[in-house]
Amino acid sequence: MSLDERFIKAAEDVKTLKTSPNEDELLELYSLYKQGSIGDVNTPRPGGLLDFKGKAKWDAWNRKKGISQENAKEAYIAKAQLLIETYGTK
């Protein structure tokens, strides 16, 4: 299986976790997914005073700046596998 195919499969597999990961794990998954699929953050940081979730997601993604898309995809696959082993799937 190619890296892209494994990345897509991992993204599908994490949707079937029995239990939702904690916020930090979700932010890590989100940021690796965005870095792997898009690359460095390409939008301005959300400016709304109450958009805590949007800012947290943007900040998590921005911390991945400079990581290649290939490395981010590999890290995402590894993180997804760890979460599947931890939480199991439906």
PDB file of C-alpha atoms in Angstrom:
ATOM      1  CA  MET A   1       0.000   0.000   0.000  1.00  0.00           C
ATOM      2  CA  SER A   2       1.296   3.481  -0.828  1.00  0.00           C
ATOM      3  CA  LEU A   3       1.795   6.155   1.820  1.00  0.00           C
ATOM      4  CA  ASP A   4      -1.275   8.040   0.591  1.00  0.00           C
ATOM      5  CA  GLU A   5      -3.410   4.904   0.734  1.00  0.00           C
ATOM      6  CA  ARG A   6      -2.206   4.124   4.276  1.00  0.00           C
ATOM      7  CA  PHE A   7      -2.885   7.756   5.289  1.00  0.00           C
ATOM      8  CA  ILE A   8      -6.442   7.628   3.943  1.00  0.00           C
ATOM      9  CA  LYS A   9      -7.067   4.254   5.606  1.00  0.00           C
ATOM     10  CA  ALA A  10      -5.776   5.563   8.952  1.00  0.00           C
ATOM     11  CA  ALA A  11      -8.087   8.574   8.666  1.00  0.00           C
ATOM     12  CA  GLU A  12     -11.040   6.242   8.077  1.00  0.00           C
ATOM     13  CA  ASP A  13     -10.002   3.848  10.848  1.00  0.00           C
ATOM     14  CA  VAL A  14      -9.851   6.525  13.580  1.00  0.00           C
ATOM     15  CA  LYS A  15     -13.488   7.370  12.854  1.00  0.00           C
ATOM     16  CA  THR A  16     -14.417   3.958  14.281  1.00  0.00           C
ATOM     17  CA  LEU A  17     -12.781   4.303  17.710  1.00  0.00           C
ATOM     18  CA  LYS A  18     -14.923   2.950  20.564  1.00  0.00           C
ATOM     19  CA  THR A  19     -14.099   5.925  22.764  1.00  0.00           C
ATOM     20  CA  SER A  20     -13.294   9.460  21.745  1.00  0.00           C
ATOM     21  CA  PRO A  21      -9.642  10.389  22.355  1.00  0.00           C
ATOM     22  CA  ASN A  22      -8.871  13.242  24.741  1.00  0.00           C
ATOM     23  CA  GLU A  23      -8.549  16.814  23.492  1.00  0.00           C
ATOM     24  CA  ASP A  24      -4.757  16.707  23.196  1.00  0.00           C
ATOM     25  CA  GLU A  25      -4.893  13.502  21.157  1.00  0.00           C
ATOM     26  CA  LEU A  26      -7.563  14.966  18.890  1.00  0.00           C
ATOM     27  CA  LEU A  27      -5.515  18.133  18.341  1.00  0.00           C
ATOM     28  CA  GLU A  28      -2.453  16.034  17.516  1.00  0.00           C
ATOM     29  CA  LEU A  29      -4.445  13.988  14.993  1.00  0.00           C
ATOM     30  CA  TYR A  30      -5.950  17.136  13.492  1.00  0.00           C
ATOM     31  CA  SER A  31      -2.638  18.937  13.148  1.00  0.00           C
ATOM     32  CA  LEU A  32      -0.877  15.943  11.603  1.00  0.00           C
ATOM     33  CA  TYR A  33      -3.771  15.392   9.210  1.00  0.00           C
ATOM     34  CA  LYS A  34      -3.754  19.018   8.081  1.00  0.00           C
ATOM     35  CA  GLN A  35       0.048  19.099   7.751  1.00  0.00           C
ATOM     36  CA  GLY A  36      -0.006  15.818   5.833  1.00  0.00           C
ATOM     37  CA  SER A  37      -2.799  16.782   3.482  1.00  0.00           C
ATOM     38  CA  ILE A  38      -2.196  20.521   2.987  1.00  0.00           C
ATOM     39  CA  GLY A  39       1.267  21.361   4.344  1.00  0.00           C
ATOM     40  CA  ASP A  40       2.100  24.423   6.415  1.00  0.00           C
ATOM     41  CA  VAL A  41      -0.822  26.418   7.805  1.00  0.00           C
ATOM     42  CA  ASN A  42      -2.224  28.622   5.038  1.00  0.00           C
ATOM     43  CA  THR A  43      -4.974  30.573   6.778  1.00  0.00           C
ATOM     44  CA  PRO A  44      -4.923  33.422   9.284  1.00  0.00           C
ATOM     45  CA  ARG A  45      -5.392  32.535  12.940  1.00  0.00           C
ATOM     46  CA  PRO A  46      -9.046  32.806  13.967  1.00  0.00           C
ATOM     47  CA  GLY A  47      -9.647  36.156  15.618  1.00  0.00           C
ATOM     48  CA  GLY A  48     -12.937  35.682  17.429  1.00  0.00           C
ATOM     49  CA  LEU A  49     -12.661  36.190  21.168  1.00  0.00           C
ATOM     50  CA  LEU A  50     -14.700  33.084  21.902  1.00  0.00           C
ATOM     51  CA  ASP A  51     -13.341  30.828  19.158  1.00  0.00           C
ATOM     52  CA  PHE A  52     -11.198  28.805  21.547  1.00  0.00           C
ATOM     53  CA  LYS A  53     -11.561  25.601  19.540  1.00  0.00           C
ATOM     54  CA  GLY A  54     -10.611  27.269  16.251  1.00  0.00           C
ATOM     55  CA  LYS A  55      -7.567  28.904  17.822  1.00  0.00           C
ATOM     56  CA  ALA A  56      -6.458  25.657  19.473  1.00  0.00           C
ATOM     57  CA  LYS A  57      -6.737  23.784  16.175  1.00  0.00           C
ATOM     58  CA  TRP A  58      -4.884  26.520  14.280  1.00  0.00           C
ATOM     59  CA  ASP A  59      -2.127  26.672  16.926  1.00  0.00           C
ATOM     60  CA  ALA A  60      -1.711  22.879  16.890  1.00  0.00           C
ATOM     61  CA  TRP A  61      -1.395  22.885  13.098  1.00  0.00           C
ATOM     62  CA  ASN A  62       0.986  25.846  13.137  1.00  0.00           C
ATOM     63  CA  ARG A  63       3.294  23.945  15.529  1.00  0.00           C
ATOM     64  CA  LYS A  64       3.774  21.376  12.726  1.00  0.00           C
ATOM     65  CA  LYS A  65       5.119  24.065  10.395  1.00  0.00           C
ATOM     66  CA  GLY A  66       8.140  22.859   8.451  1.00  0.00           C
ATOM     67  CA  ILE A  67       7.362  19.134   8.751  1.00  0.00           C
ATOM     68  CA  SER A  68       7.173  17.573   5.303  1.00  0.00           C
ATOM     69  CA  GLN A  69       3.820  16.219   4.195  1.00  0.00           C
ATOM     70  CA  GLU A  70       5.328  12.739   3.955  1.00  0.00           C
ATOM     71  CA  ASN A  71       6.673  12.851   7.523  1.00  0.00           C
ATOM     72  CA  ALA A  72       3.366  14.235   8.790  1.00  0.00           C
ATOM     73  CA  LYS A  73       1.488  11.406   7.062  1.00  0.00           C
ATOM     74  CA  GLU A  74       3.787   8.802   8.638  1.00  0.00           C
ATOM     75  CA  ALA A  75       3.328  10.423  12.070  1.00  0.00           C
ATOM     76  CA  TYR A  76      -0.451  10.521  11.569  1.00  0.00           C
ATOM     77  CA  ILE A  77      -0.535   6.824  10.662  1.00  0.00           C
ATOM     78  CA  ALA A  78       1.535   5.968  13.755  1.00  0.00           C
ATOM     79  CA  LYS A  79      -0.674   8.113  16.023  1.00  0.00           C
ATOM     80  CA  ALA A  80      -3.839   6.596  14.560  1.00  0.00           C
ATOM     81  CA  GLN A  81      -2.488   3.084  15.165  1.00  0.00           C
ATOM     82  CA  LEU A  82      -1.624   3.964  18.766  1.00  0.00           C
ATOM     83  CA  LEU A  83      -5.135   5.311  19.356  1.00  0.00           C
ATOM     84  CA  ILE A  84      -6.685   2.210  17.800  1.00  0.00           C
ATOM     85  CA  GLU A  85      -4.593   0.015  20.098  1.00  0.00           C
ATOM     86  CA  THR A  86      -5.531   2.197  23.090  1.00  0.00           C
ATOM     87  CA  TYR A  87      -9.252   2.678  22.477  1.00  0.00           C
ATOM     88  CA  GLY A  88     -10.190  -0.156  20.129  1.00  0.00           C
ATOM     89  CA  THR A  89     -12.648   0.101  17.272  1.00  0.00           C
ATOM     90  CA  LYS A  90     -16.382  -0.493  16.998  1.00  0.00           C
TER      91      LYS A  90
END
